N, CA, C and O of each residue as an XYZ file, in Angstrom:
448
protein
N     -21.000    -68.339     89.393
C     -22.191    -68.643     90.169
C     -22.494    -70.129     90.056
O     -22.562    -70.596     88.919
N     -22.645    -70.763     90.890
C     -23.070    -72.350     90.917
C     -24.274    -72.658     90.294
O     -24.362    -73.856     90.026
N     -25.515    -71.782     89.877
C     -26.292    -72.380     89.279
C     -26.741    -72.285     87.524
O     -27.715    -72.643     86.861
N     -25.476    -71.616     87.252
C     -25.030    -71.409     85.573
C     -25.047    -73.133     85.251
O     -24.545    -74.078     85.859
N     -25.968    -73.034     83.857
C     -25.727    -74.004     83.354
C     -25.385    -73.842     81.835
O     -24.722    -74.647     81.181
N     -25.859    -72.844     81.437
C     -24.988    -72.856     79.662
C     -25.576    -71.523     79.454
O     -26.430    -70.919     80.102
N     -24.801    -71.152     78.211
C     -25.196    -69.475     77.931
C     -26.592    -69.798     77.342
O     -27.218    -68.770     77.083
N     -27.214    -70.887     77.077
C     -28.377    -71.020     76.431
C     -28.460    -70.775     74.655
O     -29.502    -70.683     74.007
N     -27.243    -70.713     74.191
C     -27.189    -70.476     72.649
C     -27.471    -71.698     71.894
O     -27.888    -71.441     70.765
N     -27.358    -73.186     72.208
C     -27.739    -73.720     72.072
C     -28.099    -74.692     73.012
O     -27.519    -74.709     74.097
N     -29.280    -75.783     72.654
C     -29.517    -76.999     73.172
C     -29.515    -78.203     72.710
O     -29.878    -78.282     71.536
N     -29.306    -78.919     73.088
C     -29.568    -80.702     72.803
C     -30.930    -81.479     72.862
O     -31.667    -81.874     73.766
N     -30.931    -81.505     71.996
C     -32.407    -82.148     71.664
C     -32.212    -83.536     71.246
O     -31.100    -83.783     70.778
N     -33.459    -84.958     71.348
C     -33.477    -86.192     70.977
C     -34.077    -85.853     69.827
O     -35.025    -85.069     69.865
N     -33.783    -86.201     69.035
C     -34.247    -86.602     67.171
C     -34.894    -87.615     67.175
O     -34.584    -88.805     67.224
N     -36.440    -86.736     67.085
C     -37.656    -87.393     66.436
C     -37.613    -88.463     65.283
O     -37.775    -89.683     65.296
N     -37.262    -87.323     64.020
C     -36.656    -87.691     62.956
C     -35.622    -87.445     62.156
O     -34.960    -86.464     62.495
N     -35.263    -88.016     61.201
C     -33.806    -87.780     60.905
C     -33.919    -85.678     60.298
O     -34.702    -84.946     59.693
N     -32.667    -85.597     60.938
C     -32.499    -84.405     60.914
C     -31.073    -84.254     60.194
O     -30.042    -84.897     60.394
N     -31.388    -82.966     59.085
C     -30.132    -82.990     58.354
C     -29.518    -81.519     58.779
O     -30.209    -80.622     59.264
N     -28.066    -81.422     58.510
C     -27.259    -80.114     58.941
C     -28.336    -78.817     58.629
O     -29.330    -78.910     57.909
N     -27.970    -77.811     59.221
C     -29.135    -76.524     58.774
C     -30.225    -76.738     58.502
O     -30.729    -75.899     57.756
N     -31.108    -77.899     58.936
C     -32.573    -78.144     59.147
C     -33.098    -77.309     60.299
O     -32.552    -77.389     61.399
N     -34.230    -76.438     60.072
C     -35.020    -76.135     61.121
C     -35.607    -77.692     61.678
O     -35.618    -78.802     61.147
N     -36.067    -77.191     62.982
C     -36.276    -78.242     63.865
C     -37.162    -77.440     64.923
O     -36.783    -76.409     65.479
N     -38.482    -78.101     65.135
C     -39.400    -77.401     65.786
C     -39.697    -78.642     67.192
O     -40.371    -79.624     66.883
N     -39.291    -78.563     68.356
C     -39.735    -79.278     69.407
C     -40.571    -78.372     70.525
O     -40.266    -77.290     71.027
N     -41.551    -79.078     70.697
C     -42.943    -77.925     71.284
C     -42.666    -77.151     70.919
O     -42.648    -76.989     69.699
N     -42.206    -76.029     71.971
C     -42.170    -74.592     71.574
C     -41.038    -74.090     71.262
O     -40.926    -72.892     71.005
N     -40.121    -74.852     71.240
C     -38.507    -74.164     70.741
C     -38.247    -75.036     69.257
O     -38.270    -76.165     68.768
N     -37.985    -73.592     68.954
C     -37.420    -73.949     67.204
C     -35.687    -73.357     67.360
O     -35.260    -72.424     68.040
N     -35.189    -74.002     66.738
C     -33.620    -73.873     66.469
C     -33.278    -74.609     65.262
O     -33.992    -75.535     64.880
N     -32.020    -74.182     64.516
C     -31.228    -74.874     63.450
C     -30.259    -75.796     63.529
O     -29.148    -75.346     63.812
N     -30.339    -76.853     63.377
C     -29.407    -78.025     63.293
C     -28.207    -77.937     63.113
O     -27.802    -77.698     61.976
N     -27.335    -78.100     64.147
C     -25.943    -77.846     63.846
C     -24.980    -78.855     62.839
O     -23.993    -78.521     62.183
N     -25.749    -80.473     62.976
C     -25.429    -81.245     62.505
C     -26.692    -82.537     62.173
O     -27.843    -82.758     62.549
N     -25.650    -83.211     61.212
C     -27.389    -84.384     61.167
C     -27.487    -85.085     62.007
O     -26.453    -85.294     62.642
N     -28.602    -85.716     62.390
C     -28.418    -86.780     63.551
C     -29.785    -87.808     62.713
O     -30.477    -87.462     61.756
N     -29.827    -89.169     63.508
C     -30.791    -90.082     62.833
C     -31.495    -90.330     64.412
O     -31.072    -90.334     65.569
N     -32.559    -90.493     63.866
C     -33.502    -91.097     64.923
C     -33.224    -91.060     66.035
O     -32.084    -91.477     66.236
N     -34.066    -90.553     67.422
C     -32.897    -91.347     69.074
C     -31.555    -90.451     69.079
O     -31.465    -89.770     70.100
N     -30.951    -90.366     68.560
C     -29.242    -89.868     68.152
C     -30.053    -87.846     69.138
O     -31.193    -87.425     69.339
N     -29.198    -87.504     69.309
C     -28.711    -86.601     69.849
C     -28.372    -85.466     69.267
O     -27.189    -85.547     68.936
N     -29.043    -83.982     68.850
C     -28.968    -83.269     68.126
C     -28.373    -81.956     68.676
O     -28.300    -81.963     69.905
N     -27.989    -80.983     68.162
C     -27.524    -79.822     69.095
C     -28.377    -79.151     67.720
O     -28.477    -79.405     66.519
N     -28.919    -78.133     68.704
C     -29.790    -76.953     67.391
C     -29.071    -75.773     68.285
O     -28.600    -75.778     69.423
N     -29.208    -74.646     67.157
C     -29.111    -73.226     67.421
C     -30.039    -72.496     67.682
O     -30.815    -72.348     66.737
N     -30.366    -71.803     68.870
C     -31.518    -71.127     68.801
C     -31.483    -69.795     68.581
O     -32.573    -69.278     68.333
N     -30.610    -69.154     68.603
C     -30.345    -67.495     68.111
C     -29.173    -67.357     67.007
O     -28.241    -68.157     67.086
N     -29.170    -66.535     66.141
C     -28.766    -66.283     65.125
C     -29.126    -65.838     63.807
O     -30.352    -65.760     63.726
N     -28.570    -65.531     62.794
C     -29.442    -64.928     61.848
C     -28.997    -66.282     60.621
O     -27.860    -66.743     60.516
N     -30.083    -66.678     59.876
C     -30.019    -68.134     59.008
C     -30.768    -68.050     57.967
O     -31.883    -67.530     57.922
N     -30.090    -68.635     56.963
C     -30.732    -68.505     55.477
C     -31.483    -69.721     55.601
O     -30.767    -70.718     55.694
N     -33.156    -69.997     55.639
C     -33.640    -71.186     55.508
C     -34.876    -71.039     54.293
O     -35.130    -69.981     53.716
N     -35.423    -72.063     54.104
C     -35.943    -71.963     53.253
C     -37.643    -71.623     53.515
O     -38.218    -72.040     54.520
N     -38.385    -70.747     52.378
C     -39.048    -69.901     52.664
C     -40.788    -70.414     51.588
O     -40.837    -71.140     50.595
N     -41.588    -69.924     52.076
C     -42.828    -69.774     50.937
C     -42.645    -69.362     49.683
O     -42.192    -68.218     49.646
N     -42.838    -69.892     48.559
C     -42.440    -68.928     47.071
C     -43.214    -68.283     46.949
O     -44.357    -68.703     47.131
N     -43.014    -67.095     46.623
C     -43.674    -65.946     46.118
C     -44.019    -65.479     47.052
O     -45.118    -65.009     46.756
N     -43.738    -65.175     48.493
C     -44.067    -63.952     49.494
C     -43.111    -62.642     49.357
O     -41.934    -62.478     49.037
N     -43.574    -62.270     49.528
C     -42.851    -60.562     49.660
C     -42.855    -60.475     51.441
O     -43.788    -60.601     52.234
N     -41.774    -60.275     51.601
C     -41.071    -60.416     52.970
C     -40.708    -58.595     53.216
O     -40.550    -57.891     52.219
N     -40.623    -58.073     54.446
C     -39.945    -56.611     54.433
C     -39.384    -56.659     55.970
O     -39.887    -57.096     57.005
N     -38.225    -56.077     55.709
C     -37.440    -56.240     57.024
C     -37.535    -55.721     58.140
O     -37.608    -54.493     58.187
N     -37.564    -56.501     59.375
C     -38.416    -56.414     60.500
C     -39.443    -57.563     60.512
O     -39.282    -58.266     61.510
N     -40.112    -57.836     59.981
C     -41.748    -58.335     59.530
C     -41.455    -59.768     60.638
O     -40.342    -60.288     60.716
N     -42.647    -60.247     61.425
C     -42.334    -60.921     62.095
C     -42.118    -62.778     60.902
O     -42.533    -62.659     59.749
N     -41.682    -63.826     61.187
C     -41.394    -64.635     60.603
C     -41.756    -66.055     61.481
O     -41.214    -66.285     62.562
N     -42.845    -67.057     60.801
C     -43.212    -67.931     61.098
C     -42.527    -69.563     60.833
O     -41.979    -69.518     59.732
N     -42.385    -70.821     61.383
C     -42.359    -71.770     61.008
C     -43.747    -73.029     60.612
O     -44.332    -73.850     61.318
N     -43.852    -72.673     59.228
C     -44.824    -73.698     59.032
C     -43.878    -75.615     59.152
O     -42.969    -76.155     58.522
N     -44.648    -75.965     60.151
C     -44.243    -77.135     60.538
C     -44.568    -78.662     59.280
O     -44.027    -79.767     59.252
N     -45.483    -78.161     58.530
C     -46.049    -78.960     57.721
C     -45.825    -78.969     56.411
O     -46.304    -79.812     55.651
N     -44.821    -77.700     55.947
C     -44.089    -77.568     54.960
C     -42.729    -77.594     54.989
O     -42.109    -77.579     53.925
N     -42.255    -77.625     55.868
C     -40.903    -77.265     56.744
C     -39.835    -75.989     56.048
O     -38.802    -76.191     55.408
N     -40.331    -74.915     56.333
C     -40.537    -73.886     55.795
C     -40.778    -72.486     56.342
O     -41.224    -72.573     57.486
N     -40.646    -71.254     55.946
C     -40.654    -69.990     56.745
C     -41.448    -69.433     56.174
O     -41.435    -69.459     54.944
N     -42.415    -68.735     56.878
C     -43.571    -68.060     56.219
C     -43.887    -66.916     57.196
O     -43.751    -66.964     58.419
N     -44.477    -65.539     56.221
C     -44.826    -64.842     56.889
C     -46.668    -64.607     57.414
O     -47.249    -63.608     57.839
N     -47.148    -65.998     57.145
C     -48.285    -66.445     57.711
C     -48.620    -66.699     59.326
O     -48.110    -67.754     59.701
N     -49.329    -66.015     60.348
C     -49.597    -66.341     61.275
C     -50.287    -67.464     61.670
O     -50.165    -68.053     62.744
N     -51.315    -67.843     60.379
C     -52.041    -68.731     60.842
C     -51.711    -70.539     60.982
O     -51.097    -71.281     60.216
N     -52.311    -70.784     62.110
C     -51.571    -72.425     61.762
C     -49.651    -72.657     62.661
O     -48.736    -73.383     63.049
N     -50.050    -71.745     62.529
C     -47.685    -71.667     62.459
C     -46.948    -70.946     63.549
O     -47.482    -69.930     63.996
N     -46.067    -71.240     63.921
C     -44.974    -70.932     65.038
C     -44.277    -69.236     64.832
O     -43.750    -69.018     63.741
N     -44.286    -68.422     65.573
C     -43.380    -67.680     65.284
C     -41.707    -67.794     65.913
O     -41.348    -67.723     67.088
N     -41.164    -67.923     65.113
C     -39.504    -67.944     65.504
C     -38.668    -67.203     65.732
O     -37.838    -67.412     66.617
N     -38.685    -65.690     64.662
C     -38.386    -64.885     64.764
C     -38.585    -63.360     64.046
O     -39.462    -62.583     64.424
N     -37.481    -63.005     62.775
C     -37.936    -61.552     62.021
C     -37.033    -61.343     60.976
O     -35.823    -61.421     61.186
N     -37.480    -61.090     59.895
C     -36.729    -61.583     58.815
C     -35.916    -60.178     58.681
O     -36.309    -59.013     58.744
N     -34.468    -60.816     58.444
C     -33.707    -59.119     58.301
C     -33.071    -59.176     56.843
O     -31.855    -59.189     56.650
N     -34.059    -59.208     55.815
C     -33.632    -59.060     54.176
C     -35.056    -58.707     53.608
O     -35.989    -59.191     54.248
N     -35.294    -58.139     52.793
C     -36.368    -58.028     52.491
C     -36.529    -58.600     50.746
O     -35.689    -58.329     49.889
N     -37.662    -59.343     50.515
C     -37.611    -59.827     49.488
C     -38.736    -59.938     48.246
O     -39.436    -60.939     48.402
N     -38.968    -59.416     47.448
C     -39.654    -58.827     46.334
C     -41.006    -60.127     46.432
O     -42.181    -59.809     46.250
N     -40.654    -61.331     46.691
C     -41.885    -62.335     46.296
C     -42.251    -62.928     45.121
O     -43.371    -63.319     44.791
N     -40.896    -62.980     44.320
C     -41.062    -63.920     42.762
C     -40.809    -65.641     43.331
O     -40.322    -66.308     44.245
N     -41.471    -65.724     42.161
C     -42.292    -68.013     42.381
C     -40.429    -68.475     42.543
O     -40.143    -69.507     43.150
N     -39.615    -67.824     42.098
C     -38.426    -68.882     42.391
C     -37.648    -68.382     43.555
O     -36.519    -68.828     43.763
N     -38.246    -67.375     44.418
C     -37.613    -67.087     45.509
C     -38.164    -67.690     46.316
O     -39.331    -67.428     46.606
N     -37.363    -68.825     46.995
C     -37.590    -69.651     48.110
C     -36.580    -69.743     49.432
O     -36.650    -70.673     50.236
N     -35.761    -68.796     49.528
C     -35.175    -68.677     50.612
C     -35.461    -67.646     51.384
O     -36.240    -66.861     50.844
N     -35.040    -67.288     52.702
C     -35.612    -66.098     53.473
C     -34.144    -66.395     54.456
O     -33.548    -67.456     54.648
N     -33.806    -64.762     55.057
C     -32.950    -64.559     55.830
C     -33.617    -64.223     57.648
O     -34.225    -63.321     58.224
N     -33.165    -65.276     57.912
C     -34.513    -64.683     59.589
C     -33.420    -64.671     60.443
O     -32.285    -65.024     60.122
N     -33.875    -64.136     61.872
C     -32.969    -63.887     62.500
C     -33.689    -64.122     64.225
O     -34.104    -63.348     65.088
N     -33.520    -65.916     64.082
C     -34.230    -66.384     65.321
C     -34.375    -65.610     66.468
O     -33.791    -64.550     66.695
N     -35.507    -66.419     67.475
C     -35.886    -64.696     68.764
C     -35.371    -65.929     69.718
O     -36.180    -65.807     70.638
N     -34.670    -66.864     70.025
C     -34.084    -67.622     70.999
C     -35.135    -68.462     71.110
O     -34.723    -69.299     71.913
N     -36.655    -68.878     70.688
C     -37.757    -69.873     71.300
C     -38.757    -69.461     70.147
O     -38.998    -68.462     69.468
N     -39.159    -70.609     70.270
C     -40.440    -70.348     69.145
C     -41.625    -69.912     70.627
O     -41.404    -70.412     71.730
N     -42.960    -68.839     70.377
C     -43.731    -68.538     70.823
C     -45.395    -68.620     70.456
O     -46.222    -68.136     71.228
């Protein structure tokens, strides 16, 4: 069809700021994971669907399904609505001890 332009799995984004490999990356309303680093201006490709180990609130208790937020100001995954982006839904579920800081989410293609 002539008006296909990409499967939409990922996009190219301008870098705000320096962005490192597997960094979430929140532009308006689309959040995706950094495929690679880029610096300033430079040219980024993020992922917007997939399932990604990023890093999380310590000490939440997460349960699978549960919807999953990006706090922009911690740069960070939380299962807090308030303030924060939803991205997607965490598919691991996780007890909520102070040194658990990672979370398994499983982006919804756009932050909403």
């Amino acid at each position: 069809m002539k008006n296909f332009i990409a499967n939409g799995e990922t996009i190219n984004i301008t870098a705000a700021a320096v962005i490192a490999s597997g960094q979430g990356v929140l532009v308006g309303s689309i959040f995706g994971v950094a495929e690679g680093a880029a610096a300033i201006g430079e040219t980024a490709v993020i992922r917007l669907v997939g399932v990604f180990s990023l890093p999380k609130a310590p000490s939440q208790a997460w349960t699978v399904g549960q919807t999953i937020y990006w706090d922009a100001a911690a740069s960070r995954t939380t299962n807090v609505l308030t303030g924060n982006t939803r991205i997607g839904i965490a598919t691991q579920a996780f007890a909520g001890g102070a040194g658990n800081t990672t979370g398994i989410v499983r982006l919804n293609g756009g932050a909403t």
